[in-house]
Short mmCIF file of C-alpha atoms and ligand atoms in Angstrom, two decimals:
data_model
loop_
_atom_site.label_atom_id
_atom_site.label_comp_id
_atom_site.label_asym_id
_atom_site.label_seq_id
_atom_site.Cartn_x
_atom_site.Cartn_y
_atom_site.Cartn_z
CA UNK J 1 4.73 3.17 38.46
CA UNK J 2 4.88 1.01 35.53
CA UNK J 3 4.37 3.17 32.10
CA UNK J 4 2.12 1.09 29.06
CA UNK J 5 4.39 2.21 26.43
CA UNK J 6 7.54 2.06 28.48
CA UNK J 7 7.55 -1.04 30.71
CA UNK J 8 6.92 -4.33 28.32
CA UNK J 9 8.14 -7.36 28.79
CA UNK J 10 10.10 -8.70 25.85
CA UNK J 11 8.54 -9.51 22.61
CA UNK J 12 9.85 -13.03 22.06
CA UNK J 13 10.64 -14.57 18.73
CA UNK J 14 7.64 -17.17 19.02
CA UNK J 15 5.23 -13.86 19.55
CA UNK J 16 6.64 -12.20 16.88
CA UNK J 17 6.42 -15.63 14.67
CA UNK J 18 2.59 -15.41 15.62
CA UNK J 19 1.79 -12.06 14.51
CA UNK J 20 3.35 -12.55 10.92
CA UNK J 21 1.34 -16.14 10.72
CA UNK J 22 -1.81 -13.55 11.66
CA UNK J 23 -0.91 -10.97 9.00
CA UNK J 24 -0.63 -14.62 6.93
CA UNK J 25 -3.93 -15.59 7.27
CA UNK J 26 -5.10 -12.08 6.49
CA UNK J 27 -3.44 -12.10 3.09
CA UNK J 28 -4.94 -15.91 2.87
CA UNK J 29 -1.72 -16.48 1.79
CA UNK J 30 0.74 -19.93 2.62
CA UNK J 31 3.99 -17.73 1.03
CA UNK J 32 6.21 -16.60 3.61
CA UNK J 33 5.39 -13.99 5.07
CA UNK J 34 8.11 -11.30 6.80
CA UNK J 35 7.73 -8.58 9.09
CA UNK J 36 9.93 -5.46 8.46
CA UNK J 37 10.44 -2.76 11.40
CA UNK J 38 10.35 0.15 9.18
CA UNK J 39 7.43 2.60 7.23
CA UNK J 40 6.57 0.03 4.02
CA UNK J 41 8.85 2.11 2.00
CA UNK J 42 11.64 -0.40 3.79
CA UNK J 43 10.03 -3.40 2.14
CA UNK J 44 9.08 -1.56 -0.92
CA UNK J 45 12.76 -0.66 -1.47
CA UNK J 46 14.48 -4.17 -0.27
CA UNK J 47 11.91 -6.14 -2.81
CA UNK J 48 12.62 -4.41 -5.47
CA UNK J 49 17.13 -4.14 -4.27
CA UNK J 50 16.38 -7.84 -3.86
CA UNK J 51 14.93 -8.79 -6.89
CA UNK J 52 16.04 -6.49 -9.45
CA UNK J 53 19.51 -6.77 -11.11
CA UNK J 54 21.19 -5.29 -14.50
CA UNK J 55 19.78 -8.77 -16.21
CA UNK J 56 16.17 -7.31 -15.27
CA UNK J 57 13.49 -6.17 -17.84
CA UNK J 58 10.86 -4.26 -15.73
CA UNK J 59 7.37 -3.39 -16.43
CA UNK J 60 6.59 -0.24 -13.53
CA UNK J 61 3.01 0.33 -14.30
CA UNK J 62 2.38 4.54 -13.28
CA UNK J 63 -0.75 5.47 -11.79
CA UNK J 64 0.63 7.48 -9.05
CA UNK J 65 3.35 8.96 -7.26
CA UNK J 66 4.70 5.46 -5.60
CA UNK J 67 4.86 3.97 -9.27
CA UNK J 68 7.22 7.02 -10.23
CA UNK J 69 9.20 6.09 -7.22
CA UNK J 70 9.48 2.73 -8.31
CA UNK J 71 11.12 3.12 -11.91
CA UNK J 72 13.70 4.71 -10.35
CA UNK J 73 14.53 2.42 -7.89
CA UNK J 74 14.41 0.13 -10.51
CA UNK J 75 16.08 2.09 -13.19
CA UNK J 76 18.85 2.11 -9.85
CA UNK J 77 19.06 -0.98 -9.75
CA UNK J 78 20.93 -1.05 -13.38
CA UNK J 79 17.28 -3.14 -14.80
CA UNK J 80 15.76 -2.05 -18.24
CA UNK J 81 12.67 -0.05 -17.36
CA UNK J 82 9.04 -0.35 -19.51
CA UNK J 83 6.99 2.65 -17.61
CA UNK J 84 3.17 1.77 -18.37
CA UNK J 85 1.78 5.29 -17.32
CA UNK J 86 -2.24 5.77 -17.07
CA UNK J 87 -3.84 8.62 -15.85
CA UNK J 88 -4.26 9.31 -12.29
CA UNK J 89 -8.01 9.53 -12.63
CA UNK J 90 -7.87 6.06 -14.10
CA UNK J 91 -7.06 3.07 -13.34
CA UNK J 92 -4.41 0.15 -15.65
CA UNK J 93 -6.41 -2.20 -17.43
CA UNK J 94 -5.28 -5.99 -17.98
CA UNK J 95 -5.80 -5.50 -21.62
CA UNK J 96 -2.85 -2.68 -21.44
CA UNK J 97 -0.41 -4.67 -19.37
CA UNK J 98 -1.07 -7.71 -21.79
CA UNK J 99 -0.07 -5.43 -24.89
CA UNK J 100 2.82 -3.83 -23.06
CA UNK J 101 3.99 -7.94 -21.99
CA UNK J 102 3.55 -8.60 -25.70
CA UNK J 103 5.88 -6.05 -27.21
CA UNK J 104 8.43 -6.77 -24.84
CA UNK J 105 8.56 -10.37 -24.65
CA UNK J 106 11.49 -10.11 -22.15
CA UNK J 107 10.11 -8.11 -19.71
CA UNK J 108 10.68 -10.68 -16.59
CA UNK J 109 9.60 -8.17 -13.93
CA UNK J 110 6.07 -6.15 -13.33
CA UNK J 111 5.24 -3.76 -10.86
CA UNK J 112 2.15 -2.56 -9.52
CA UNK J 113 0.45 -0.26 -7.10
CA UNK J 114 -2.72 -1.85 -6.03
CA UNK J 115 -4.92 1.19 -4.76
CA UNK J 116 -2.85 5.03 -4.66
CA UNK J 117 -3.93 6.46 -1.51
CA UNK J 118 -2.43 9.66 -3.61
CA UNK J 119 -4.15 9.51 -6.52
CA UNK J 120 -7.08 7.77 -5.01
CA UNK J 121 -7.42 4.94 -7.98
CA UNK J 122 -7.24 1.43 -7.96
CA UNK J 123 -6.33 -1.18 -9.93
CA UNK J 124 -7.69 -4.36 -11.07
CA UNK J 125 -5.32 -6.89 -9.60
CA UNK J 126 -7.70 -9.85 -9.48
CA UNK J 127 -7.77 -9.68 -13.73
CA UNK J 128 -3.76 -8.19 -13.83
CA UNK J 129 -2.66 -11.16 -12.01
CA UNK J 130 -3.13 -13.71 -14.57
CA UNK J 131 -1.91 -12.16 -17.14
CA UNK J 132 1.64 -11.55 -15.78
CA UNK J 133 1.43 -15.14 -14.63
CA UNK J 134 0.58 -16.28 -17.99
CA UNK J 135 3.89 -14.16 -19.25
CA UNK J 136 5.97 -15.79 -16.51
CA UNK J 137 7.35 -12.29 -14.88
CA UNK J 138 7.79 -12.04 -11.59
CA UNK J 139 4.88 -10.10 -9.93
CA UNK J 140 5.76 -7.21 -7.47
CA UNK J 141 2.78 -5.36 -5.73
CA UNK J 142 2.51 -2.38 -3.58
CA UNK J 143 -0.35 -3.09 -1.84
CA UNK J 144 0.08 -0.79 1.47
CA UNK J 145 -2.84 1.33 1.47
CA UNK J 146 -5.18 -1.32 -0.32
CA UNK J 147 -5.20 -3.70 2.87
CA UNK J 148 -8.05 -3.56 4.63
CA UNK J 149 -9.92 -1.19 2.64
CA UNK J 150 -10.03 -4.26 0.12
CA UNK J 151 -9.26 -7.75 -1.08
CA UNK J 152 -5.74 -8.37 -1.35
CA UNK J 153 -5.28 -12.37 -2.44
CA UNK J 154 -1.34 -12.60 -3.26
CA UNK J 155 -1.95 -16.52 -3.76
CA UNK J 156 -5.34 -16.52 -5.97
CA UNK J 157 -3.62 -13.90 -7.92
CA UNK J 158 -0.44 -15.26 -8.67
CA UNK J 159 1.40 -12.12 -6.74
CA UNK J 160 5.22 -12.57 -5.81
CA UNK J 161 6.44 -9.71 -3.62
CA UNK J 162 3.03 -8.19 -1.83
CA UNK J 163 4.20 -5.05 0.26
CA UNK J 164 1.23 -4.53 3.39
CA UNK J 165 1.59 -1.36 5.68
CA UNK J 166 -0.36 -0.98 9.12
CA UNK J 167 -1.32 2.83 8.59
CA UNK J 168 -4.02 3.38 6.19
CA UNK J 169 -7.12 1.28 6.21
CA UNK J 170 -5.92 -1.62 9.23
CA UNK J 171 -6.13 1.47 11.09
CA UNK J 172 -2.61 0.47 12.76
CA UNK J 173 1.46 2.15 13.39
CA UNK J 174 2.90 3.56 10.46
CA UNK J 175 6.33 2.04 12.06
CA UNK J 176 6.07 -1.39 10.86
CA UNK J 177 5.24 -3.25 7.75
CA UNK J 178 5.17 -6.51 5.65
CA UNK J 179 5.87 -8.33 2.52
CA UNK J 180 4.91 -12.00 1.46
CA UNK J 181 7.48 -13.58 -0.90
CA UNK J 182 7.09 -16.60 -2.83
CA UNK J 183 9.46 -19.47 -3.83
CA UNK J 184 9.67 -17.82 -7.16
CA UNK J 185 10.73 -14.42 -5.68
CA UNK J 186 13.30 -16.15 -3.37
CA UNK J 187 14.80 -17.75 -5.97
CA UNK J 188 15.05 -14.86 -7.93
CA UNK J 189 16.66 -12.99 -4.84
CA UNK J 190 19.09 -15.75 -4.19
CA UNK J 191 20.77 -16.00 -8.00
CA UNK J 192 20.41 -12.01 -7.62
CA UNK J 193 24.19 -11.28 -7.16
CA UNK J 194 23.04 -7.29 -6.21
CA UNK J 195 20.40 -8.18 -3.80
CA UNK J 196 21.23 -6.56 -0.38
CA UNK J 197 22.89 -8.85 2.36
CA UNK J 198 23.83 -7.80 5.96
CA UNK J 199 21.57 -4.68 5.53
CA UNK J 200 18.73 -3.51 6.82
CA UNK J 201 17.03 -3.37 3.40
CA UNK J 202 17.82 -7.24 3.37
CA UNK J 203 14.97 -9.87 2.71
CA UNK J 204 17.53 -12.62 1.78
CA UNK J 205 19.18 -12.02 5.72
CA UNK J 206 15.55 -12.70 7.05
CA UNK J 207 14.76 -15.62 5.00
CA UNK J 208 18.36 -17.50 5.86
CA UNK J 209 18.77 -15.97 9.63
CA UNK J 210 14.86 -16.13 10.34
CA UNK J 211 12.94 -18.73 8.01
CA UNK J 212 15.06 -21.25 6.99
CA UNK J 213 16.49 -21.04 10.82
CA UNK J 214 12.94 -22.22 12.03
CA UNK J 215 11.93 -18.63 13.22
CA UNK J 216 13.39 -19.14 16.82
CA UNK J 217 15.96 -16.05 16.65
CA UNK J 218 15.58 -12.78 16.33
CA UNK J 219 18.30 -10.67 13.53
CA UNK J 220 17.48 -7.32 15.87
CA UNK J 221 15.82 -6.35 18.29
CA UNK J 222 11.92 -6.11 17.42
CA UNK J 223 10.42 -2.68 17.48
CA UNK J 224 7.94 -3.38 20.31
CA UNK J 225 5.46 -1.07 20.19
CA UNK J 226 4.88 -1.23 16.68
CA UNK J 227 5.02 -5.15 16.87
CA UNK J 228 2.18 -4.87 19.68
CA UNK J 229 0.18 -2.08 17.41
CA UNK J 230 0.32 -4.19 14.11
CA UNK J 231 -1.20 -7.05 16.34
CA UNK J 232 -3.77 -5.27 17.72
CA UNK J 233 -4.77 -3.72 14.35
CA UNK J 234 -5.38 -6.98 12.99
CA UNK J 235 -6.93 -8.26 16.07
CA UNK J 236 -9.38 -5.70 15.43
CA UNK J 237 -9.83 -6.31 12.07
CA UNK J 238 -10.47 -10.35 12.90
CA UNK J 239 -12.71 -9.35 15.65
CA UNK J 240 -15.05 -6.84 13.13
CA UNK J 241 -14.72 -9.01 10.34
CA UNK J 242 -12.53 -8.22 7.53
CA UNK J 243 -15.54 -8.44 5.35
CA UNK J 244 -17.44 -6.21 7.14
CA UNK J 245 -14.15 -4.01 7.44
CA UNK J 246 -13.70 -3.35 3.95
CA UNK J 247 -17.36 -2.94 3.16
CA UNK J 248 -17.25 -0.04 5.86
CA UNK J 249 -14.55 0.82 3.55
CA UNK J 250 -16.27 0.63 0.50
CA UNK J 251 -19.45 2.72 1.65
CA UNK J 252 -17.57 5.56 2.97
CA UNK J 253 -16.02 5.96 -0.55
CA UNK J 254 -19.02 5.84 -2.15
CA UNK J 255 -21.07 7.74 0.54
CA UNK J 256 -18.31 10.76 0.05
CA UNK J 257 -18.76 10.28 -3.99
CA UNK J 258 -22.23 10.49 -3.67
CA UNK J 259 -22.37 13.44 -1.35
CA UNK J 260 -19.46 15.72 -3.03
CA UNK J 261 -22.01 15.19 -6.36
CA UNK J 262 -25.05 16.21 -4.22
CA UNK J 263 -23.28 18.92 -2.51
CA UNK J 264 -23.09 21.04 -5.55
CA UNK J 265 -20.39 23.97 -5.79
CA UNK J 266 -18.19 22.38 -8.22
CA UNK J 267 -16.45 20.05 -6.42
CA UNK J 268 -16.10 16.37 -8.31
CA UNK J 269 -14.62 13.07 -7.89
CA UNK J 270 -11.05 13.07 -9.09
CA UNK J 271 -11.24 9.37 -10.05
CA UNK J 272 -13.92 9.48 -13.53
CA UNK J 273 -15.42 5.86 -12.79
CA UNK J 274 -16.75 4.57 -9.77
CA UNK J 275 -15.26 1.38 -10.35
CA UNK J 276 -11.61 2.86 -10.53
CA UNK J 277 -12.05 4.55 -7.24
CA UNK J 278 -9.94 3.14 -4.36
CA UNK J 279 -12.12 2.90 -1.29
CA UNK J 280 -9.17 3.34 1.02
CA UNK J 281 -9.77 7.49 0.05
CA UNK J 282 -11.59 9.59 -2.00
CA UNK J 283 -10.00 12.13 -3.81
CA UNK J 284 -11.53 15.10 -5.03
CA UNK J 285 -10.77 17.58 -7.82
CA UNK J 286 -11.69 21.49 -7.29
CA UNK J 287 -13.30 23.71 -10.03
CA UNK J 288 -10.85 26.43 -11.75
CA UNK J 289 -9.61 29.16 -9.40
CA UNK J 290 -10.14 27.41 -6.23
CA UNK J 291 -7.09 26.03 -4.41
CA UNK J 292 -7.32 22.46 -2.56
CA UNK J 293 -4.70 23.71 0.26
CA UNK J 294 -6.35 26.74 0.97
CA UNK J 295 -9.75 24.91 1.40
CA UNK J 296 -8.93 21.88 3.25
CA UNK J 297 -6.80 24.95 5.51
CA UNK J 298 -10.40 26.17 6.01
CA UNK J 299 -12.30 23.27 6.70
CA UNK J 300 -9.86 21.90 9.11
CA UNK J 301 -10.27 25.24 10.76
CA UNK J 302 -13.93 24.04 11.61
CA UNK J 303 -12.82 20.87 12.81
CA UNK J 304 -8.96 19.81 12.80
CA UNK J 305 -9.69 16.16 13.75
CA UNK J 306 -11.13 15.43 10.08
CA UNK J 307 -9.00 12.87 7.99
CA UNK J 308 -9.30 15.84 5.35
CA UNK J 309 -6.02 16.65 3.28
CA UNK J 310 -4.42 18.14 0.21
CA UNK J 311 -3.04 16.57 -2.82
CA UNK J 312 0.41 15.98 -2.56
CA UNK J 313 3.54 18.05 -4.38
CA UNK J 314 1.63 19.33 -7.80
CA UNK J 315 -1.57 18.07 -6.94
CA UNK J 316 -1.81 20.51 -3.87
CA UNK J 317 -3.52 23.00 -5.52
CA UNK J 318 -6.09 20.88 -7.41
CA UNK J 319 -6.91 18.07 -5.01
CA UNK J 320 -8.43 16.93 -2.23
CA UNK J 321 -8.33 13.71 0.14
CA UNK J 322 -10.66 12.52 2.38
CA UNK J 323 -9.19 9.62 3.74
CA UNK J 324 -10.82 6.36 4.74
CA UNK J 325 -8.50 5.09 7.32
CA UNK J 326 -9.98 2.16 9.60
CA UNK J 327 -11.80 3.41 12.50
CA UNK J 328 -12.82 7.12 10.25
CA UNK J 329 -14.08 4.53 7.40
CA UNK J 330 -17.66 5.32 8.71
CA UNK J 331 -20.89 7.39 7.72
CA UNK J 332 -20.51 10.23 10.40
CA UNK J 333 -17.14 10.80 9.54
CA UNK J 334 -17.93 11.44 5.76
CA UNK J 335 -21.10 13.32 6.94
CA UNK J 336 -18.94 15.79 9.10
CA UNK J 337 -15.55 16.34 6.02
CA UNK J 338 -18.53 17.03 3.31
CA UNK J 339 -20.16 19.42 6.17
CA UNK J 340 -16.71 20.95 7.09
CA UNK J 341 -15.71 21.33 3.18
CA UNK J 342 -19.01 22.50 2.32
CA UNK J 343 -19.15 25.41 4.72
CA UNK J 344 -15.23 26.22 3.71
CA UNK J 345 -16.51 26.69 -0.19
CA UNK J 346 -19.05 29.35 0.47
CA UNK J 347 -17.85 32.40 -0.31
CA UNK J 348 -16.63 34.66 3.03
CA UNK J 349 -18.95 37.44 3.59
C1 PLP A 1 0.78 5.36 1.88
C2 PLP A 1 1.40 4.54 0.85
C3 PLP A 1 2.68 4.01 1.02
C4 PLP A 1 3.48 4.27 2.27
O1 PLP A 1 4.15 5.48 2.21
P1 PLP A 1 3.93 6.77 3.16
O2 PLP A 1 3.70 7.90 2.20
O3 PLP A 1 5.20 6.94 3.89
O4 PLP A 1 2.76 6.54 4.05
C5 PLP A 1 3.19 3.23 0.01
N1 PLP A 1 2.49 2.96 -1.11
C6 PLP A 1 1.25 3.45 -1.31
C7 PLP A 1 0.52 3.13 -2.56
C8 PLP A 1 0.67 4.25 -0.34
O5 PLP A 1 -0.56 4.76 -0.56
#
């Protein structure tokens, strides 16, 4: 009997070619465009090794964990590191990376997180973007659990290195992931003397052994299933609309903000403004005394299938996600977490 996850036929280099021109056209983007068979912390890591030298100057804007994570890959990597840090109920302004550019003329590298699944904010790329153009830096962008759940426009906004994961809002395999590079990033790899080569954190192996070789061979074998997931994710997402995707996106953020306000009890929106609120997940912030672990523990009780969840490391105790991942992006979904959280914040009688 032939298994579906065991008994594929080969993924051939011309498929594979096809589902990175797909993920492509979903950035609207004509940079290259590679796939990487690894979580996006893979690509995250092998930009940054790639691009990133002891001749660096670094801006690593913080607005969540992932920024944190960044600096010190960067800070690694032997560059001089700028940290930008805002509030993780905020979002970075363009105003405050255009001051930070101007005291430090030299900075020649800025990173970004796009929307902080974590953290729940989101960042104003669109008005960002020109302003590290205008500066000249290169323009690095972590924009793995924005995808889907919003616009993401590496070419209108002037974006370098854009990292892409499958598993938040394409609704896809966490096992697989992406990053579109353009000339000025490959340049910048290629006169890096650091930059990884003949490693799997490589982007420089993929453009010489892949691109430049007229995508016909393969450096590895492909990881199949994830291949044949991230495909079908975006198939899904062509075949909905990716319009209509991210404003199912959009509602459900604002559907849970609305309702955690209605529902009374103390709990608020961790993110202040509406407009700083990623709607890839909401994040919530519990009143005094009441711990975010212990009540998502409760209201997964009444239903464990809920895309409910804790803050992460320090946050655990304070904060609560409810996540808007693809297909749970929808009305009855939110409906059902503020039911489930509701009914875990009444007192036990
Ligand atoms: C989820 C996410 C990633 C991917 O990391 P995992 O924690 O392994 O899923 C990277 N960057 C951001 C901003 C994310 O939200």
């Amino acid at each position: 009997m032939t298994h579906p996850f065991l008994d594929l036929e080969p993924l051939s280099a011309a498929h594979f070619a096809s589902i990175e021109d797909r993920v492509a056209r979903l950035l609207s983007t004509r940079q290259d465009v590679v796939i990487t068979q690894g979580e996006a912390l893979l690509p995250l890591e092998g930009a940054i090794r790639g691009a990133a030298g002891p001749g660096t100057t670094a801006l690593n804007v913080i607005t969540g964990p992932y920024g944190q994570t960044f600096g010190d890959w960067l800070r690694d990597c032997g560059a001089t590191v700028y940290d930008l840090a805002v509030p993780f109920h905020a979002a970075v302004t363009a105003a405050q990376v255009g001051e930070a550019l101007a005291e430090h003329p030299e900075i020649d590298f800025v990173s970004l997180v796009h929307a902080e699944a974590a953290t729940g904010n989101t960042n104003p790329v669109a008005e960002i973007g020109p302003v590290v153009r205008e500066h000249g830096a290169l323009f690095y962008l972590d924009a793995v659990a924005s995808v889907g759940a919003e616009p993401v426009l590496p070419d209108a906004w002037g974006v370098d290195l854009c990292v892409i994961g499958a598993q938040k809002a394409m609704g896809g395999p966490a096992g697989v992931s992406a990053v579109s590079v353009s000339e000025r990033a490959w340049a910048r790899m290629a006169a890096n003397p650091n930059a990884p080569r003949r490693s799997y954190l490589s982007l420089l192996d993929w453009k010489e052994r892949w691109i430049d070789a007229g995508r016909t061979a393969l450096l590895h074998a492909p990881a199949q299933l994830e291949m044949l997931g991230l495909e079908a994710c975006v198939e899904r997402i062509e075949a909905e609309g990716p319009a209509a995707v991210m404003a199912r996106h959009a509602s459900a953020a604002a559907a849970t903000r609305a309702g955690v306000l209605a529902l009374g009890g103390g709990l608020e929106p961790y993110v202040h403004e509406a407009s700083d609120a990623a709607p890839v997940a909401t994040t919530l912030r519990t009143p005094p005394g009441v711990d975010a672990a212990r009540l998502v523990g409760r209201a997964l009780a009444f239903d464990p299938s809920l895309p409910l969840a804790a803050g992460g490391g320090a946050l655990a105790s304070s904060m609560i996600r409810v996540n808007h991942y693809g297909a749970a992006a929808n009305a009855v979904v939110v409906e059902r977490c503020l039911t489930a959280l509701r009914a875990a914040a009444l007192p036990t009688v």
